[in-house]
Amino acid sequence: MKRLFYLIIGLSLLISGCSTQKDIVFQTSTIDALLAGVYDGDISCRHLVRHGDFGIGTFDGLDGEMVLLDGIVYQIRADGKVYVPCPSVKTPFATACFFKPEKTLFIDRITDYEGIERLIDRTAPNQNLFCAIRITGHFKSMRTRSVPGQKKPYPPLKEVTSNQPEFFMNNVQGTIVGFRCPPYVKGVNVAGYHLHFISSDRNRGGHILSFEISEGKCELEVLNHFFLRLPEDVKDFAGTDLSKDRSKELKEVEKPK
Ligand code: ZN
């Protein structure tokens, strides 16, 4: 009888443990490693979707921007087109979660990037937790970029993005996928907002530089678990100096004027 009791306790602990799995932000590698040019993929897309159905990142050799939406990995390459990569394609940097929206905001007037940031900050004021963001709607304008695949020796990210292809869309229907990360993840992930876009027809997208939404909904989930996976077998990761402060570089790379 006692044994059965412990078995039930054990099982219920396991089940509750499984349910908290859903509040986890999963990340592979660090933003500073990516800034330094560590572009060799570490985990496959097949592996990544085991940790989330929603997220953003990039691909092996820095071959485009990633949008993970409803469990499907999309690759927006430097030609501006959207591909669905093979599950074996690897990623050197990605952030994902199982998205369960907790709060929904409706947008019915033209709002830009900064306006959306203010709206989210008011609705999810705890900046010290992670916030997953999904915004679906009609965008009056959308400016994105992608990055071209690189060959070894890899240049630093700042050099790649100085010649990045940009894409301008007007009156486009689509979804923004991204995160607001706490300030203390500096060096590990992008502190603050990091958003990617994919159009409803799955033809266009990229890393967002600016946008104006005219109507839609913004769904949020606040997450308080963070799981960081580090590349064990990537040679460049082992040999890269990650003691430097790269926050200035990151600013130039993420949101150039
Ligand atoms: Zn990005």
PDB file of C-alpha atoms and ligand atoms in Angstrom:
ATOM      1  CA  MET A   1       0.000   0.000   0.000  1.00  0.00           C
ATOM      2  CA  LYS A   2       2.769   2.360   1.013  1.00  0.00           C
ATOM      3  CA  ARG A   3       4.554   1.576  -2.243  1.00  0.00           C
ATOM      4  CA  LEU A   4       1.424   2.447  -4.223  1.00  0.00           C
ATOM      5  CA  PHE A   5       1.178   5.746  -2.324  1.00  0.00           C
ATOM      6  CA  TYR A   6       4.738   6.693  -3.289  1.00  0.00           C
ATOM      7  CA  LEU A   7       4.058   5.645  -6.869  1.00  0.00           C
ATOM      8  CA  ILE A   8       1.036   7.968  -7.022  1.00  0.00           C
ATOM      9  CA  ILE A   9       3.016  10.832  -5.451  1.00  0.00           C
ATOM     10  CA  GLY A  10       5.842  10.177  -7.907  1.00  0.00           C
ATOM     11  CA  LEU A  11       3.506  10.128 -10.885  1.00  0.00           C
ATOM     12  CA  SER A  12       1.720  13.319  -9.865  1.00  0.00           C
ATOM     13  CA  LEU A  13       5.089  15.061  -9.385  1.00  0.00           C
ATOM     14  CA  LEU A  14       6.096  13.880 -12.847  1.00  0.00           C
ATOM     15  CA  ILE A  15       2.845  15.163 -14.343  1.00  0.00           C
ATOM     16  CA  SER A  16       3.123  18.556 -12.618  1.00  0.00           C
ATOM     17  CA  GLY A  17       6.770  18.687 -13.730  1.00  0.00           C
ATOM     18  CA  CYS A  18       5.644  18.075 -17.300  1.00  0.00           C
ATOM     19  CA  SER A  19       3.062  20.827 -17.158  1.00  0.00           C
ATOM     20  CA  THR A  20       5.627  23.430 -16.032  1.00  0.00           C
ATOM     21  CA  GLN A  21       7.688  22.417 -19.080  1.00  0.00           C
ATOM     22  CA  LYS A  22       5.226  24.551 -20.987  1.00  0.00           C
ATOM     23  CA  ASP A  23       6.325  27.777 -19.268  1.00  0.00           C
ATOM     24  CA  ILE A  24       9.908  27.428 -20.406  1.00  0.00           C
ATOM     25  CA  VAL A  25      11.811  29.667 -22.761  1.00  0.00           C
ATOM     26  CA  PHE A  26      14.259  27.384 -24.529  1.00  0.00           C
ATOM     27  CA  GLN A  27      17.358  28.843 -26.109  1.00  0.00           C
ATOM     28  CA  THR A  28      20.311  27.403 -27.946  1.00  0.00           C
ATOM     29  CA  SER A  29      23.678  29.206 -27.869  1.00  0.00           C
ATOM     30  CA  THR A  30      24.099  32.911 -27.056  1.00  0.00           C
ATOM     31  CA  ILE A  31      23.601  36.156 -28.945  1.00  0.00           C
ATOM     32  CA  ASP A  32      27.211  37.181 -28.252  1.00  0.00           C
ATOM     33  CA  ALA A  33      28.443  33.952 -29.873  1.00  0.00           C
ATOM     34  CA  LEU A  34      26.351  34.828 -32.931  1.00  0.00           C
ATOM     35  CA  LEU A  35      27.697  38.403 -32.941  1.00  0.00           C
ATOM     36  CA  ALA A  36      31.214  36.937 -32.845  1.00  0.00           C
ATOM     37  CA  GLY A  37      30.486  34.799 -35.921  1.00  0.00           C
ATOM     38  CA  VAL A  38      29.693  31.394 -34.437  1.00  0.00           C
ATOM     39  CA  TYR A  39      27.304  30.407 -37.239  1.00  0.00           C
ATOM     40  CA  ASP A  40      27.749  26.630 -37.250  1.00  0.00           C
ATOM     41  CA  GLY A  41      24.452  25.029 -36.323  1.00  0.00           C
ATOM     42  CA  ASP A  42      24.320  23.023 -33.136  1.00  0.00           C
ATOM     43  CA  ILE A  43      20.841  21.498 -32.977  1.00  0.00           C
ATOM     44  CA  SER A  44      18.494  20.503 -35.794  1.00  0.00           C
ATOM     45  CA  CYS A  45      15.059  22.006 -36.475  1.00  0.00           C
ATOM     46  CA  ARG A  46      13.683  18.560 -35.565  1.00  0.00           C
ATOM     47  CA  HIS A  47      15.309  18.944 -32.137  1.00  0.00           C
ATOM     48  CA  LEU A  48      14.197  22.567 -31.725  1.00  0.00           C
ATOM     49  CA  VAL A  49      10.477  21.821 -32.214  1.00  0.00           C
ATOM     50  CA  ARG A  50      10.662  19.382 -29.319  1.00  0.00           C
ATOM     51  CA  HIS A  51      11.238  22.463 -27.147  1.00  0.00           C
ATOM     52  CA  GLY A  52       8.631  24.742 -28.660  1.00  0.00           C
ATOM     53  CA  ASP A  53       6.072  25.408 -31.367  1.00  0.00           C
ATOM     54  CA  PHE A  54       6.804  29.131 -31.447  1.00  0.00           C
ATOM     55  CA  GLY A  55      10.014  31.100 -31.748  1.00  0.00           C
ATOM     56  CA  ILE A  56      12.703  32.912 -33.701  1.00  0.00           C
ATOM     57  CA  GLY A  57      16.311  32.321 -34.666  1.00  0.00           C
ATOM     58  CA  THR A  58      18.633  31.756 -37.595  1.00  0.00           C
ATOM     59  CA  PHE A  59      20.117  28.815 -39.523  1.00  0.00           C
ATOM     60  CA  ASP A  60      23.394  27.008 -40.089  1.00  0.00           C
ATOM     61  CA  GLY A  61      25.877  29.382 -41.745  1.00  0.00           C
ATOM     62  CA  LEU A  62      23.567  32.324 -40.900  1.00  0.00           C
ATOM     63  CA  ASP A  63      21.356  31.324 -43.835  1.00  0.00           C
ATOM     64  CA  GLY A  64      18.322  33.513 -43.186  1.00  0.00           C
ATOM     65  CA  GLU A  65      15.887  34.450 -40.440  1.00  0.00           C
ATOM     66  CA  MET A  66      13.775  31.879 -38.620  1.00  0.00           C
ATOM     67  CA  VAL A  67      10.109  32.065 -37.734  1.00  0.00           C
ATOM     68  CA  LEU A  68       8.714  29.088 -35.797  1.00  0.00           C
ATOM     69  CA  LEU A  69       4.932  29.312 -35.834  1.00  0.00           C
ATOM     70  CA  ASP A  70       2.340  26.636 -34.995  1.00  0.00           C
ATOM     71  CA  GLY A  71       5.133  24.062 -34.905  1.00  0.00           C
ATOM     72  CA  ILE A  72       6.405  24.825 -38.421  1.00  0.00           C
ATOM     73  CA  VAL A  73       9.893  26.209 -38.981  1.00  0.00           C
ATOM     74  CA  TYR A  74      10.047  28.848 -41.734  1.00  0.00           C
ATOM     75  CA  GLN A  75      13.269  30.160 -43.244  1.00  0.00           C
ATOM     76  CA  ILE A  76      13.278  33.649 -44.744  1.00  0.00           C
ATOM     77  CA  ARG A  77      16.398  33.752 -46.843  1.00  0.00           C
ATOM     78  CA  ALA A  78      18.317  36.696 -48.293  1.00  0.00           C
ATOM     79  CA  ASP A  79      16.300  36.471 -51.540  1.00  0.00           C
ATOM     80  CA  GLY A  80      13.289  37.523 -49.465  1.00  0.00           C
ATOM     81  CA  LYS A  81      11.489  34.230 -50.078  1.00  0.00           C
ATOM     82  CA  VAL A  82      10.152  31.862 -47.441  1.00  0.00           C
ATOM     83  CA  TYR A  83      11.254  28.216 -47.322  1.00  0.00           C
ATOM     84  CA  VAL A  84      10.369  25.291 -45.085  1.00  0.00           C
ATOM     85  CA  PRO A  85      13.761  23.732 -44.336  1.00  0.00           C
ATOM     86  CA  CYS A  86      14.442  20.034 -43.948  1.00  0.00           C
ATOM     87  CA  PRO A  87      14.080  18.935 -40.286  1.00  0.00           C
ATOM     88  CA  SER A  88      17.790  18.038 -40.295  1.00  0.00           C
ATOM     89  CA  VAL A  89      18.861  21.650 -41.009  1.00  0.00           C
ATOM     90  CA  LYS A  90      20.619  23.024 -37.945  1.00  0.00           C
ATOM     91  CA  THR A  91      20.382  26.289 -36.061  1.00  0.00           C
ATOM     92  CA  PRO A  92      23.268  28.127 -34.338  1.00  0.00           C
ATOM     93  CA  PHE A  93      20.908  30.398 -32.356  1.00  0.00           C
ATOM     94  CA  ALA A  94      17.203  30.136 -31.602  1.00  0.00           C
ATOM     95  CA  THR A  95      14.680  30.939 -28.874  1.00  0.00           C
ATOM     96  CA  ALA A  96      11.447  28.967 -28.559  1.00  0.00           C
ATOM     97  CA  CYS A  97       8.547  28.101 -26.268  1.00  0.00           C
ATOM     98  CA  PHE A  98       5.203  26.347 -26.342  1.00  0.00           C
ATOM     99  CA  PHE A  99       3.034  29.422 -26.788  1.00  0.00           C
ATOM    100  CA  LYS A 100      -0.126  29.603 -24.692  1.00  0.00           C
ATOM    101  CA  PRO A 101      -1.455  33.159 -24.880  1.00  0.00           C
ATOM    102  CA  GLU A 102      -2.603  34.538 -21.515  1.00  0.00           C
ATOM    103  CA  LYS A 103      -3.501  38.079 -22.510  1.00  0.00           C
ATOM    104  CA  THR A 104      -4.988  39.435 -25.720  1.00  0.00           C
ATOM    105  CA  LEU A 105      -4.969  43.079 -26.776  1.00  0.00           C
ATOM    106  CA  PHE A 106      -6.960  44.328 -29.725  1.00  0.00           C
ATOM    107  CA  ILE A 107      -5.442  46.952 -31.966  1.00  0.00           C
ATOM    108  CA  ASP A 108      -7.824  49.146 -33.945  1.00  0.00           C
ATOM    109  CA  ARG A 109      -5.694  52.173 -34.760  1.00  0.00           C
ATOM    110  CA  ILE A 110      -2.401  52.606 -36.568  1.00  0.00           C
ATOM    111  CA  THR A 111       0.368  51.699 -34.151  1.00  0.00           C
ATOM    112  CA  ASP A 112       4.102  51.507 -34.807  1.00  0.00           C
ATOM    113  CA  TYR A 113       6.894  49.440 -33.178  1.00  0.00           C
ATOM    114  CA  GLU A 114       7.350  51.868 -30.280  1.00  0.00           C
ATOM    115  CA  GLY A 115       3.578  52.090 -29.748  1.00  0.00           C
ATOM    116  CA  ILE A 116       3.323  48.298 -29.554  1.00  0.00           C
ATOM    117  CA  GLU A 117       6.238  48.220 -27.092  1.00  0.00           C
ATOM    118  CA  ARG A 118       4.440  50.719 -24.853  1.00  0.00           C
ATOM    119  CA  LEU A 119       1.193  48.743 -25.088  1.00  0.00           C
ATOM    120  CA  ILE A 120       2.910  45.471 -24.171  1.00  0.00           C
ATOM    121  CA  ASP A 121       4.909  47.117 -21.359  1.00  0.00           C
ATOM    122  CA  ARG A 122       1.655  48.414 -19.863  1.00  0.00           C
ATOM    123  CA  THR A 123      -0.042  45.016 -20.131  1.00  0.00           C
ATOM    124  CA  ALA A 124       2.922  42.913 -19.001  1.00  0.00           C
ATOM    125  CA  PRO A 125       4.751  45.354 -16.717  1.00  0.00           C
ATOM    126  CA  ASN A 126       7.166  42.864 -15.143  1.00  0.00           C
ATOM    127  CA  GLN A 127      10.233  43.499 -17.307  1.00  0.00           C
ATOM    128  CA  ASN A 128      12.205  40.934 -15.332  1.00  0.00           C
ATOM    129  CA  LEU A 129      10.294  38.009 -16.821  1.00  0.00           C
ATOM    130  CA  PHE A 130      10.265  36.783 -20.409  1.00  0.00           C
ATOM    131  CA  CYS A 131       7.290  37.642 -22.592  1.00  0.00           C
ATOM    132  CA  ALA A 132       6.369  35.743 -25.762  1.00  0.00           C
ATOM    133  CA  ILE A 133       4.576  37.938 -28.306  1.00  0.00           C
ATOM    134  CA  ARG A 134       2.325  37.013 -31.209  1.00  0.00           C
ATOM    135  CA  ILE A 135       0.697  39.803 -33.205  1.00  0.00           C
ATOM    136  CA  THR A 136      -1.663  38.839 -35.992  1.00  0.00           C
ATOM    137  CA  GLY A 137      -3.272  41.409 -38.228  1.00  0.00           C
ATOM    138  CA  HIS A 138      -3.093  43.853 -41.070  1.00  0.00           C
ATOM    139  CA  PHE A 139       0.099  45.820 -41.416  1.00  0.00           C
ATOM    140  CA  LYS A 140       0.068  49.167 -43.197  1.00  0.00           C
ATOM    141  CA  SER A 141       3.819  48.880 -43.576  1.00  0.00           C
ATOM    142  CA  MET A 142       6.462  46.319 -42.683  1.00  0.00           C
ATOM    143  CA  ARG A 143      10.234  46.704 -43.072  1.00  0.00           C
ATOM    144  CA  THR A 144      12.286  43.587 -42.524  1.00  0.00           C
ATOM    145  CA  ARG A 145      15.724  42.247 -43.287  1.00  0.00           C
ATOM    146  CA  SER A 146      17.330  38.891 -43.766  1.00  0.00           C
ATOM    147  CA  VAL A 147      20.919  37.716 -43.782  1.00  0.00           C
ATOM    148  CA  PRO A 148      22.802  35.901 -46.548  1.00  0.00           C
ATOM    149  CA  GLY A 149      24.370  32.510 -45.801  1.00  0.00           C
ATOM    150  CA  GLN A 150      28.081  32.805 -44.951  1.00  0.00           C
ATOM    151  CA  LYS A 151      31.173  30.812 -45.829  1.00  0.00           C
ATOM    152  CA  LYS A 152      34.134  30.156 -43.536  1.00  0.00           C
ATOM    153  CA  PRO A 153      36.022  31.975 -42.155  1.00  0.00           C
ATOM    154  CA  TYR A 154      32.835  33.593 -40.884  1.00  0.00           C
ATOM    155  CA  PRO A 155      32.825  37.386 -40.560  1.00  0.00           C
ATOM    156  CA  PRO A 156      31.274  38.941 -37.429  1.00  0.00           C
ATOM    157  CA  LEU A 157      27.534  39.591 -37.608  1.00  0.00           C
ATOM    158  CA  LYS A 158      28.052  43.360 -37.748  1.00  0.00           C
ATOM    159  CA  GLU A 159      29.902  42.970 -41.076  1.00  0.00           C
ATOM    160  CA  VAL A 160      27.171  40.759 -42.526  1.00  0.00           C
ATOM    161  CA  THR A 161      24.316  43.058 -41.546  1.00  0.00           C
ATOM    162  CA  SER A 162      26.066  46.146 -42.928  1.00  0.00           C
ATOM    163  CA  ASN A 163      25.089  44.773 -46.376  1.00  0.00           C
ATOM    164  CA  GLN A 164      21.817  43.167 -45.376  1.00  0.00           C
ATOM    165  CA  PRO A 165      18.956  42.936 -47.881  1.00  0.00           C
ATOM    166  CA  GLU A 166      15.892  44.804 -46.646  1.00  0.00           C
ATOM    167  CA  PHE A 167      12.297  44.183 -47.627  1.00  0.00           C
ATOM    168  CA  PHE A 168       9.465  46.694 -47.678  1.00  0.00           C
ATOM    169  CA  MET A 169       5.860  45.536 -47.612  1.00  0.00           C
ATOM    170  CA  ASN A 170       2.694  47.589 -47.688  1.00  0.00           C
ATOM    171  CA  ASN A 171      -0.799  46.489 -46.675  1.00  0.00           C
ATOM    172  CA  VAL A 172       0.244  43.003 -45.773  1.00  0.00           C
ATOM    173  CA  GLN A 173      -1.574  40.472 -43.638  1.00  0.00           C
ATOM    174  CA  GLY A 174       0.625  38.414 -41.353  1.00  0.00           C
ATOM    175  CA  THR A 175       2.005  37.460 -37.966  1.00  0.00           C
ATOM    176  CA  ILE A 176       4.737  38.863 -35.767  1.00  0.00           C
ATOM    177  CA  VAL A 177       6.544  36.289 -33.645  1.00  0.00           C
ATOM    178  CA  GLY A 178       9.017  37.230 -30.948  1.00  0.00           C
ATOM    179  CA  PHE A 179      10.034  37.869 -27.384  1.00  0.00           C
ATOM    180  CA  ARG A 180      10.695  40.617 -24.891  1.00  0.00           C
ATOM    181  CA  CYS A 181      13.633  39.433 -22.841  1.00  0.00           C
ATOM    182  CA  PRO A 182      14.677  40.813 -19.433  1.00  0.00           C
ATOM    183  CA  PRO A 183      17.588  43.273 -19.272  1.00  0.00           C
ATOM    184  CA  TYR A 184      19.799  40.823 -17.346  1.00  0.00           C
ATOM    185  CA  VAL A 185      20.032  38.421 -20.317  1.00  0.00           C
ATOM    186  CA  LYS A 186      22.383  40.917 -21.999  1.00  0.00           C
ATOM    187  CA  GLY A 187      25.087  38.922 -23.769  1.00  0.00           C
ATOM    188  CA  VAL A 188      22.965  35.779 -23.693  1.00  0.00           C
ATOM    189  CA  ASN A 189      19.906  36.888 -25.675  1.00  0.00           C
ATOM    190  CA  VAL A 190      18.556  40.217 -26.965  1.00  0.00           C
ATOM    191  CA  ALA A 191      17.460  42.280 -23.962  1.00  0.00           C
ATOM    192  CA  GLY A 192      14.157  43.949 -24.828  1.00  0.00           C
ATOM    193  CA  TYR A 193      12.167  43.338 -27.981  1.00  0.00           C
ATOM    194  CA  HIS A 194      13.196  40.991 -30.795  1.00  0.00           C
ATOM    195  CA  LEU A 195      10.482  40.392 -33.390  1.00  0.00           C
ATOM    196  CA  HIS A 196      10.285  38.511 -36.695  1.00  0.00           C
ATOM    197  CA  PHE A 197       7.491  38.582 -39.293  1.00  0.00           C
ATOM    198  CA  ILE A 198       5.841  36.166 -41.696  1.00  0.00           C
ATOM    199  CA  SER A 199       3.026  37.040 -44.082  1.00  0.00           C
ATOM    200  CA  SER A 200      -0.248  35.064 -44.022  1.00  0.00           C
ATOM    201  CA  ASP A 201       0.434  33.718 -47.513  1.00  0.00           C
ATOM    202  CA  ARG A 202       3.846  32.550 -46.199  1.00  0.00           C
ATOM    203  CA  ASN A 203       5.639  34.332 -49.035  1.00  0.00           C
ATOM    204  CA  ARG A 204       7.483  37.118 -47.215  1.00  0.00           C
ATOM    205  CA  GLY A 205       8.946  37.977 -43.851  1.00  0.00           C
ATOM    206  CA  GLY A 206      12.183  38.537 -41.939  1.00  0.00           C
ATOM    207  CA  HIS A 207      13.690  40.217 -38.880  1.00  0.00           C
ATOM    208  CA  ILE A 208      11.594  43.323 -38.194  1.00  0.00           C
ATOM    209  CA  LEU A 209      13.216  46.761 -38.432  1.00  0.00           C
ATOM    210  CA  SER A 210      10.005  48.822 -38.321  1.00  0.00           C
ATOM    211  CA  PHE A 211       6.292  48.430 -38.913  1.00  0.00           C
ATOM    212  CA  GLU A 212       2.866  49.999 -38.604  1.00  0.00           C
ATOM    213  CA  ILE A 213      -0.111  47.801 -37.768  1.00  0.00           C
ATOM    214  CA  SER A 214      -3.587  49.110 -38.627  1.00  0.00           C
ATOM    215  CA  GLU A 215      -5.687  46.434 -36.983  1.00  0.00           C
ATOM    216  CA  GLY A 216      -5.191  43.094 -35.310  1.00  0.00           C
ATOM    217  CA  LYS A 217      -4.588  41.345 -32.046  1.00  0.00           C
ATOM    218  CA  CYS A 218      -1.547  41.065 -29.848  1.00  0.00           C
ATOM    219  CA  GLU A 219      -1.295  37.962 -27.669  1.00  0.00           C
ATOM    220  CA  LEU A 220       1.151  37.612 -24.804  1.00  0.00           C
ATOM    221  CA  GLU A 221       2.486  34.941 -22.536  1.00  0.00           C
ATOM    222  CA  VAL A 222       4.730  35.741 -19.603  1.00  0.00           C
ATOM    223  CA  LEU A 223       7.299  33.011 -18.951  1.00  0.00           C
ATOM    224  CA  ASN A 224       9.376  32.488 -15.840  1.00  0.00           C
ATOM    225  CA  HIS A 225      11.555  29.502 -16.716  1.00  0.00           C
ATOM    226  CA  PHE A 226      14.650  29.821 -18.880  1.00  0.00           C
ATOM    227  CA  PHE A 227      16.543  26.865 -20.311  1.00  0.00           C
ATOM    228  CA  LEU A 228      19.839  27.634 -22.014  1.00  0.00           C
ATOM    229  CA  ARG A 229      21.498  24.958 -24.108  1.00  0.00           C
ATOM    230  CA  LEU A 230      25.107  25.597 -25.077  1.00  0.00           C
ATOM    231  CA  PRO A 231      26.954  24.128 -28.072  1.00  0.00           C
ATOM    232  CA  GLU A 232      29.229  21.384 -26.888  1.00  0.00           C
ATOM    233  CA  ASP A 233      30.654  20.194 -30.182  1.00  0.00           C
ATOM    234  CA  VAL A 234      30.929  23.468 -32.100  1.00  0.00           C
ATOM    235  CA  LYS A 235      34.639  24.266 -32.352  1.00  0.00           C
ATOM    236  CA  ASP A 236      34.148  27.998 -32.967  1.00  0.00           C
ATOM    237  CA  PHE A 237      32.049  28.315 -29.820  1.00  0.00           C
ATOM    238  CA  ALA A 238      34.803  26.759 -27.735  1.00  0.00           C
ATOM    239  CA  GLY A 239      37.423  29.072 -29.236  1.00  0.00           C
ATOM    240  CA  THR A 240      35.531  32.387 -29.150  1.00  0.00           C
ATOM    241  CA  ASP A 241      36.259  35.110 -26.612  1.00  0.00           C
ATOM    242  CA  LEU A 242      32.899  35.747 -24.975  1.00  0.00           C
ATOM    243  CA  SER A 243      34.226  38.034 -22.253  1.00  0.00           C
ATOM    244  CA  LYS A 244      33.799  41.207 -24.353  1.00  0.00           C
ATOM    245  CA  ASP A 245      30.832  43.563 -23.986  1.00  0.00           C
ATOM    246  CA  ARG A 246      29.154  43.442 -27.410  1.00  0.00           C
ATOM    247  CA  SER A 247      26.046  45.492 -26.559  1.00  0.00           C
ATOM    248  CA  LYS A 248      26.985  48.353 -28.929  1.00  0.00           C
ATOM    249  CA  GLU A 249      27.447  45.914 -31.807  1.00  0.00           C
ATOM    250  CA  LEU A 250      24.111  44.295 -30.972  1.00  0.00           C
ATOM    251  CA  LYS A 251      22.303  47.626 -31.203  1.00  0.00           C
ATOM    252  CA  GLU A 252      23.701  48.239 -34.696  1.00  0.00           C
ATOM    253  CA  VAL A 253      22.786  44.725 -35.786  1.00  0.00           C
ATOM    254  CA  GLU A 254      19.272  44.539 -34.344  1.00  0.00           C
ATOM    255  CA  LYS A 255      17.744  47.878 -35.131  1.00  0.00           C
ATOM    256  CA  PRO A 256      19.831  49.929 -37.534  1.00  0.00           C
ATOM    257  CA  LYS A 257      18.345  53.300 -38.443  1.00  0.00           C
TER     258      LYS A 257
HETATM  259 ZN    ZN B   1      16.129  38.555 -35.551  1.00  0.00          ZN
END
